[in-house]
PDB file of C-alpha atoms in Angstrom:
ATOM      1  CA  MET T   1      26.905 -17.758 -62.000  1.00 46.00           C
ATOM      2  CA  SER T   2      25.139 -14.801 -63.524  1.00 45.00           C
ATOM      3  CA  THR T   3      22.418 -12.975 -61.728  1.00 47.00           C
ATOM      4  CA  THR T   4      19.805 -10.579 -62.991  1.00 44.00           C
ATOM      5  CA  PRO T   5      20.454  -7.160 -61.542  1.00 42.00           C
ATOM      6  CA  THR T   6      17.725  -5.807 -59.307  1.00 42.00           C
ATOM      7  CA  PRO T   7      16.121  -2.685 -60.793  1.00 38.00           C
ATOM      8  CA  ARG T   8      17.032   0.401 -58.832  1.00 37.00           C
ATOM      9  CA  THR T   9      14.759   3.318 -58.173  1.00 43.00           C
ATOM     10  CA  GLY T  10      16.870   6.385 -58.782  1.00 43.00           C
ATOM     11  CA  GLY T  11      16.846   9.542 -56.774  1.00 51.00           C
ATOM     12  CA  ARG T  12      15.426  11.436 -59.716  1.00 54.00           C
ATOM     13  CA  LEU T  13      12.316   9.253 -59.777  1.00 49.00           C
ATOM     14  CA  ARG T  14      11.833   9.620 -56.040  1.00 67.00           C
ATOM     15  CA  ASN T  15      12.210  13.386 -56.379  1.00 86.00           C
ATOM     16  CA  GLU T  16       9.585  13.496 -59.138  1.00 86.00           C
ATOM     17  CA  GLU T  17       7.180  11.476 -56.999  1.00 88.00           C
ATOM     18  CA  ALA T  18       7.748  13.727 -53.996  1.00 90.00           C
ATOM     19  CA  HIS T  19       7.345  16.843 -56.141  1.00 91.00           C
ATOM     20  CA  ARG T  20       4.025  15.591 -57.507  1.00 89.00           C
ATOM     21  CA  SER T  21       2.842  14.570 -54.043  1.00 92.00           C
ATOM     22  CA  VAL T  22       3.522  18.042 -52.674  1.00 93.00           C
ATOM     23  CA  LEU T  23       1.568  19.735 -55.483  1.00 90.00           C
ATOM     24  CA  GLU T  24      -1.346  17.318 -55.065  1.00 89.00           C
ATOM     25  CA  ALA T  25      -1.349  17.886 -51.299  1.00 92.00           C
ATOM     26  CA  THR T  26      -1.363  21.648 -51.844  1.00 90.00           C
ATOM     27  CA  ALA T  27      -4.380  21.395 -54.144  1.00 85.00           C
ATOM     28  CA  ALA T  28      -6.293  19.192 -51.724  1.00 86.00           C
ATOM     29  CA  LEU T  29      -5.612  21.359 -48.674  1.00 88.00           C
ATOM     30  CA  LEU T  30      -6.452  24.574 -50.469  1.00 83.00           C
ATOM     31  CA  LEU T  31      -9.783  23.158 -51.552  1.00 77.00           C
ATOM     32  CA  GLU T  32     -10.533  21.816 -48.075  1.00 83.00           C
ATOM     33  CA  ASN T  33      -9.381  24.721 -45.915  1.00 82.00           C
ATOM     34  CA  GLY T  34      -8.716  27.772 -48.099  1.00 80.00           C
ATOM     35  CA  TYR T  35      -5.580  29.771 -48.749  1.00 83.00           C
ATOM     36  CA  GLY T  36      -5.316  31.363 -45.321  1.00 82.00           C
ATOM     37  CA  ALA T  37      -5.170  28.035 -43.490  1.00 88.00           C
ATOM     38  CA  LEU T  38      -2.616  26.505 -45.855  1.00 90.00           C
ATOM     39  CA  THR T  39       0.830  25.986 -44.303  1.00 93.00           C
ATOM     40  CA  ILE T  40       4.061  24.426 -45.518  1.00 94.00           C
ATOM     41  CA  GLU T  41       3.979  22.118 -42.482  1.00 95.00           C
ATOM     42  CA  GLY T  42       0.489  20.929 -43.341  1.00 95.00           C
ATOM     43  CA  VAL T  43       1.431  20.303 -46.949  1.00 95.00           C
ATOM     44  CA  ALA T  44       4.486  18.305 -45.896  1.00 95.00           C
ATOM     45  CA  ARG T  45       2.376  16.142 -43.565  1.00 95.00           C
ATOM     46  CA  ARG T  46      -0.262  15.486 -46.245  1.00 95.00           C
ATOM     47  CA  ALA T  47       2.402  14.686 -48.856  1.00 94.00           C
ATOM     48  CA  ASN T  48       4.331  12.508 -46.384  1.00 94.00           C
ATOM     49  CA  VAL T  49       7.588  14.346 -47.007  1.00 94.00           C
ATOM     50  CA  ALA T  50       9.919  16.337 -44.796  1.00 93.00           C
ATOM     51  CA  LYS T  51       9.287  20.052 -44.506  1.00 94.00           C
ATOM     52  CA  SER T  52      12.826  20.606 -45.784  1.00 93.00           C
ATOM     53  CA  THR T  53      11.852  18.777 -48.965  1.00 93.00           C
ATOM     54  CA  VAL T  54       9.113  21.310 -49.641  1.00 94.00           C
ATOM     55  CA  TYR T  55      11.437  24.232 -48.939  1.00 93.00           C
ATOM     56  CA  ARG T  56      14.027  22.782 -51.297  1.00 92.00           C
ATOM     57  CA  TRP T  57      11.711  23.571 -54.232  1.00 92.00           C
ATOM     58  CA  TRP T  58       9.539  26.398 -52.913  1.00 91.00           C
ATOM     59  CA  LYS T  59      10.863  29.058 -50.572  1.00 89.00           C
ATOM     60  CA  THR T  60       7.474  30.587 -49.735  1.00 87.00           C
ATOM     61  CA  LYS T  61       3.809  29.627 -49.650  1.00 88.00           C
ATOM     62  CA  PRO T  62       2.912  31.930 -52.575  1.00 86.00           C
ATOM     63  CA  GLU T  63       5.545  30.242 -54.744  1.00 86.00           C
ATOM     64  CA  LEU T  64       4.122  26.818 -53.895  1.00 90.00           C
ATOM     65  CA  VAL T  65       0.533  27.836 -54.575  1.00 86.00           C
ATOM     66  CA  MET T  66       1.371  29.527 -57.862  1.00 81.00           C
ATOM     67  CA  ASP T  67       3.210  26.417 -59.006  1.00 83.00           C
ATOM     68  CA  ALA T  68       0.310  24.179 -58.005  1.00 81.00           C
ATOM     69  CA  PHE T  69      -2.493  26.152 -59.619  1.00 71.00           C
ATOM     70  CA  THR T  70      -1.178  28.355 -62.361  1.00 63.00           C
ATOM     71  CA  HIS T  71       0.944  28.031 -65.425  1.00 56.00           C
ATOM     72  CA  ALA T  72       2.601  30.248 -67.991  1.00 56.00           C
ATOM     73  CA  PRO T  73       0.112  31.705 -70.440  1.00 62.00           C
ATOM     74  CA  GLU T  74      -0.197  30.051 -73.805  1.00 65.00           C
ATOM     75  CA  PRO T  75       1.191  32.004 -76.771  1.00 71.00           C
ATOM     76  CA  GLY T  76      -1.173  34.794 -77.719  1.00 82.00           C
ATOM     77  CA  PRO T  77      -3.996  33.707 -80.022  1.00 91.00           C
ATOM     78  CA  ASP T  78      -3.910  34.892 -83.622  1.00 93.00           C
ATOM     79  CA  THR T  79      -7.381  34.616 -85.124  1.00 95.00           C
ATOM     80  CA  GLY T  80      -6.779  37.310 -87.717  1.00 94.00           C
ATOM     81  CA  GLY T  81      -8.596  40.075 -85.846  1.00 96.00           C
ATOM     82  CA  LEU T  82      -8.605  41.762 -82.456  1.00 97.00           C
ATOM     83  CA  ALA T  83     -12.159  40.718 -81.557  1.00 97.00           C
ATOM     84  CA  GLY T  84     -11.317  37.052 -82.051  1.00 97.00           C
ATOM     85  CA  ASP T  85      -7.947  37.386 -80.307  1.00 97.00           C
ATOM     86  CA  LEU T  86      -9.445  38.999 -77.211  1.00 97.00           C
ATOM     87  CA  THR T  87     -12.308  36.518 -77.116  1.00 97.00           C
ATOM     88  CA  ALA T  88      -9.889  33.579 -77.254  1.00 96.00           C
ATOM     89  CA  PHE T  89      -7.627  35.086 -74.587  1.00 96.00           C
ATOM     90  CA  LEU T  90     -10.462  35.934 -72.203  1.00 96.00           C
ATOM     91  CA  ALA T  91     -12.118  32.554 -72.668  1.00 95.00           C
ATOM     92  CA  GLY T  92      -8.899  30.850 -71.620  1.00 92.00           C
ATOM     93  CA  LEU T  93      -8.371  33.209 -68.677  1.00 92.00           C
ATOM     94  CA  TYR T  94     -11.947  32.819 -67.421  1.00 94.00           C
ATOM     95  CA  ALA T  95     -11.754  29.044 -67.747  1.00 90.00           C
ATOM     96  CA  GLU T  96      -8.474  28.965 -65.822  1.00 83.00           C
ATOM     97  CA  ALA T  97      -9.790  31.043 -62.924  1.00 85.00           C
ATOM     98  CA  GLY T  98     -13.261  29.514 -63.147  1.00 83.00           C
ATOM     99  CA  ASP T  99     -11.908  26.422 -61.446  1.00 80.00           C
ATOM    100  CA  PRO T 100     -12.856  26.839 -57.732  1.00 82.00           C
ATOM    101  CA  VAL T 101      -9.431  25.802 -56.479  1.00 78.00           C
ATOM    102  CA  ARG T 102      -7.596  28.226 -58.742  1.00 81.00           C
ATOM    103  CA  ALA T 103     -10.052  30.985 -57.871  1.00 85.00           C
ATOM    104  CA  ARG T 104      -9.383  30.498 -54.161  1.00 83.00           C
ATOM    105  CA  ALA T 105      -5.656  30.467 -54.802  1.00 82.00           C
ATOM    106  CA  LEU T 106      -5.739  33.698 -56.783  1.00 86.00           C
ATOM    107  CA  THR T 107      -7.928  35.551 -54.292  1.00 89.00           C
ATOM    108  CA  GLY T 108      -5.671  34.460 -51.439  1.00 87.00           C
ATOM    109  CA  LEU T 109      -2.532  35.447 -53.313  1.00 87.00           C
ATOM    110  CA  ALA T 110      -4.014  38.830 -54.197  1.00 89.00           C
ATOM    111  CA  ALA T 111      -4.786  39.509 -50.544  1.00 88.00           C
ATOM    112  CA  GLU T 112      -1.312  38.428 -49.441  1.00 85.00           C
ATOM    113  CA  ALA T 113       0.286  40.591 -52.115  1.00 86.00           C
ATOM    114  CA  ARG T 114      -1.348  43.625 -50.497  1.00 87.00           C
ATOM    115  CA  LEU T 115      -0.642  42.637 -46.892  1.00 86.00           C
ATOM    116  CA  ALA T 116       2.841  41.171 -47.351  1.00 81.00           C
ATOM    117  CA  PRO T 117       4.468  42.829 -50.365  1.00 79.00           C
ATOM    118  CA  ALA T 118       7.721  40.925 -49.821  1.00 72.00           C
ATOM    119  CA  SER T 119       5.981  37.681 -50.801  1.00 72.00           C
ATOM    120  CA  ALA T 120       4.045  39.120 -53.750  1.00 82.00           C
ATOM    121  CA  ASP T 121       6.536  38.398 -56.547  1.00 82.00           C
ATOM    122  CA  PRO T 122       5.062  35.089 -57.811  1.00 80.00           C
ATOM    123  CA  PHE T 123       1.549  36.542 -57.998  1.00 86.00           C
ATOM    124  CA  ARG T 124       2.700  39.739 -59.670  1.00 88.00           C
ATOM    125  CA  ALA T 125       4.701  37.740 -62.207  1.00 84.00           C
ATOM    126  CA  TRP T 126       1.524  35.804 -63.076  1.00 85.00           C
ATOM    127  CA  CYS T 127      -0.419  39.044 -63.517  1.00 90.00           C
ATOM    128  CA  ARG T 128       2.353  40.734 -65.479  1.00 91.00           C
ATOM    129  CA  ALA T 129       2.665  37.854 -67.950  1.00 88.00           C
ATOM    130  CA  ARG T 130      -1.026  37.999 -68.824  1.00 92.00           C
ATOM    131  CA  ARG T 131      -1.095  41.781 -69.044  1.00 95.00           C
ATOM    132  CA  GLU T 132       1.873  41.742 -71.412  1.00 95.00           C
ATOM    133  CA  LEU T 133       0.107  39.148 -73.531  1.00 95.00           C
ATOM    134  CA  VAL T 134      -2.947  41.411 -73.832  1.00 97.00           C
ATOM    135  CA  ARG T 135      -0.699  44.348 -74.681  1.00 97.00           C
ATOM    136  CA  SER T 136       0.897  42.335 -77.484  1.00 96.00           C
ATOM    137  CA  LEU T 137      -2.543  41.560 -78.939  1.00 97.00           C
ATOM    138  CA  LEU T 138      -3.386  45.259 -78.898  1.00 97.00           C
ATOM    139  CA  ALA T 139      -0.048  46.225 -80.468  1.00 97.00           C
ATOM    140  CA  ARG T 140      -0.691  43.757 -83.271  1.00 96.00           C
ATOM    141  CA  ALA T 141      -4.129  45.316 -83.786  1.00 96.00           C
ATOM    142  CA  VAL T 142      -2.461  48.717 -84.170  1.00 96.00           C
ATOM    143  CA  ALA T 143      -0.150  47.253 -86.818  1.00 96.00           C
ATOM    144  CA  ARG T 144      -3.198  45.845 -88.605  1.00 94.00           C
ATOM    145  CA  GLU T 145      -4.831  49.290 -88.421  1.00 94.00           C
ATOM    146  CA  GLU T 146      -7.766  47.854 -86.469  1.00 95.00           C
ATOM    147  CA  ILE T 147      -7.388  50.406 -83.686  1.00 94.00           C
ATOM    148  CA  PRO T 148      -5.886  53.920 -83.739  1.00 93.00           C
ATOM    149  CA  PRO T 149      -2.091  54.200 -83.533  1.00 93.00           C
ATOM    150  CA  ALA T 150      -2.461  56.676 -80.666  1.00 94.00           C
ATOM    151  CA  THR T 151      -4.183  54.059 -78.458  1.00 94.00           C
ATOM    152  CA  ASP T 152      -2.680  53.952 -74.961  1.00 96.00           C
ATOM    153  CA  LEU T 153      -1.826  50.240 -74.927  1.00 97.00           C
ATOM    154  CA  ASP T 154      -1.103  50.060 -71.200  1.00 97.00           C
ATOM    155  CA  ARG T 155      -4.414  51.647 -70.266  1.00 96.00           C
ATOM    156  CA  ALA T 156      -6.258  49.545 -72.825  1.00 97.00           C
ATOM    157  CA  ALA T 157      -4.717  46.347 -71.442  1.00 97.00           C
ATOM    158  CA  ASP T 158      -5.912  47.322 -67.959  1.00 97.00           C
ATOM    159  CA  LEU T 159      -9.445  47.818 -69.306  1.00 96.00           C
ATOM    160  CA  VAL T 160      -9.461  44.393 -70.963  1.00 97.00           C
ATOM    161  CA  LEU T 161      -8.548  42.745 -67.662  1.00 97.00           C
ATOM    162  CA  ALA T 162     -10.761  44.887 -65.415  1.00 96.00           C
ATOM    163  CA  PRO T 163     -13.920  42.697 -65.620  1.00 95.00           C
ATOM    164  CA  PHE T 164     -11.858  39.640 -64.687  1.00 96.00           C
ATOM    165  CA  TRP T 165     -10.424  41.193 -61.550  1.00 95.00           C
ATOM    166  CA  TYR T 166     -13.710  42.836 -60.527  1.00 95.00           C
ATOM    167  CA  ARG T 167     -15.642  39.575 -60.718  1.00 94.00           C
ATOM    168  CA  LEU T 168     -12.901  37.550 -59.059  1.00 93.00           C
ATOM    169  CA  LEU T 169     -11.921  39.887 -56.208  1.00 93.00           C
ATOM    170  CA  ILE T 170     -14.855  42.255 -55.606  1.00 93.00           C
ATOM    171  CA  ALA T 171     -18.155  40.807 -56.775  1.00 92.00           C
ATOM    172  CA  GLY T 172     -17.234  37.170 -56.242  1.00 88.00           C
ATOM    173  CA  THR T 173     -19.305  36.206 -59.276  1.00 89.00           C
ATOM    174  CA  PRO T 174     -18.467  33.129 -61.359  1.00 87.00           C
ATOM    175  CA  LEU T 175     -16.081  33.488 -64.275  1.00 90.00           C
ATOM    176  CA  ASP T 176     -17.611  31.909 -67.347  1.00 92.00           C
ATOM    177  CA  ALA T 177     -15.729  31.422 -70.607  1.00 93.00           C
ATOM    178  CA  ALA T 178     -19.047  31.963 -72.385  1.00 94.00           C
ATOM    179  CA  ASP T 179     -18.873  35.654 -71.369  1.00 95.00           C
ATOM    180  CA  ALA T 180     -15.605  36.226 -73.229  1.00 96.00           C
ATOM    181  CA  SER T 181     -17.078  37.325 -76.540  1.00 96.00           C
ATOM    182  CA  ARG T 182     -19.486  39.764 -74.866  1.00 96.00           C
ATOM    183  CA  ASP T 183     -16.696  41.308 -72.777  1.00 97.00           C
ATOM    184  CA  ALA T 184     -14.420  41.616 -75.805  1.00 97.00           C
ATOM    185  CA  ALA T 185     -17.214  43.307 -77.755  1.00 96.00           C
ATOM    186  CA  ALA T 186     -17.903  45.732 -74.890  1.00 95.00           C
ATOM    187  CA  PHE T 187     -14.217  46.688 -74.752  1.00 96.00           C
ATOM    188  CA  LEU T 188     -14.049  47.297 -78.504  1.00 95.00           C
ATOM    189  CA  HIS T 189     -17.270  49.338 -78.379  1.00 93.00           C
ATOM    190  CA  GLY T 190     -15.764  51.542 -75.687  1.00 90.00           C
ATOM    191  CA  LEU T 191     -12.508  51.864 -77.601  1.00 87.00           C
ATOM    192  CA  ALA T 192     -14.406  53.122 -80.648  1.00 80.00           C
ATOM    193  CA  ALA T 193     -16.345  55.755 -78.686  1.00 66.00           C
ATOM    194  CA  PRO T 194     -15.198  59.364 -79.167  1.00 60.00           C
ATOM    195  CA  GLU T 195     -13.472  60.780 -76.103  1.00 60.00           C
ATOM    196  CA  GLY T 196     -16.022  62.383 -73.823  1.00 54.00           C
ATOM    197  CA  GLY T 197     -19.050  60.756 -75.437  1.00 49.00           C
ATOM    198  CA  SER T 198     -20.731  57.542 -76.453  1.00 46.00           C
ATOM    199  CA  ALA T 199     -19.976  55.487 -79.546  1.00 44.00           C
ATOM    200  CA  ASP T 200     -22.551  57.398 -81.581  1.00 46.00           C
ATOM    201  CA  GLY T 201     -21.136  60.721 -80.426  1.00 43.00           C
ATOM    202  CA  ARG T 202     -23.969  61.788 -78.107  1.00 45.00           C
ATOM    203  CA  GLY T 203     -22.678  64.004 -75.348  1.00 43.00           C
ATOM    204  CA  SER T 204     -19.463  64.802 -77.220  1.00 40.00           C
ATOM    205  CA  GLY T 205     -19.382  68.334 -78.437  1.00 39.00           C
ATOM    206  CA  ARG T 206     -15.955  67.686 -79.943  1.00 37.00           C
ATOM    207  CA  ALA T 207     -17.285  64.800 -82.040  1.00 36.00           C
ATOM    208  CA  HIS T 208     -20.193  66.727 -83.528  1.00 36.00           C
ATOM    209  CA  GLY T 209     -19.258  70.334 -83.006  1.00 38.00           C
ATOM    210  CA  ARG T 210     -21.494  72.678 -81.025  1.00 35.00           C
ATOM    211  CA  ALA T 211     -24.367  74.490 -82.637  1.00 36.00           C
ATOM    212  CA  GLU T 212     -24.126  78.262 -82.414  1.00 35.00           C
ATOM    213  CA  GLY T 213     -26.076  79.510 -79.631  1.00 38.00           C
TER     214      GLY T 213
END
């Protein structure tokens, strides 16, 4: 007599369910209690999994939080010009960190990176990936002859990202994707200004030359 085999739930499916439950629990607890109060034990209880299950995938709290609330940056935008590229990049970055849960995660991770450098690697990797993306946009602009070949790309990348970090970590003001074009324009205006003066050369004796006197 033939029988219909009973469907089996494989270990892989159970692992995927547990993995998703842990990430969802992390998001919920971060929103409810903040980064500082988040613990691996609390996440395991909320997800209804063993603490060892959480540690199997994430060795530290920063690793877990970064996995729950951040992702690898999209490939750099290519709009045909640096202004459009920076606007597209910043709009995506501001939208990502404009989410309250992600903002709380990033501010908590930034603080922990300063206080506990040994656990800072996941956060620094997130920052480094986005800085390198900006640097690649600037390098492409040099190749297009949009900006001078002597531009210090590392310093310029820091300046592009400075408003983001100031608003997120210092001022605590909302990050709005609608501000991206204005911030990109301000960066490009500053990049075009002669060293030591404003964009129209006022205050720069080197740009205009000094009158005899």
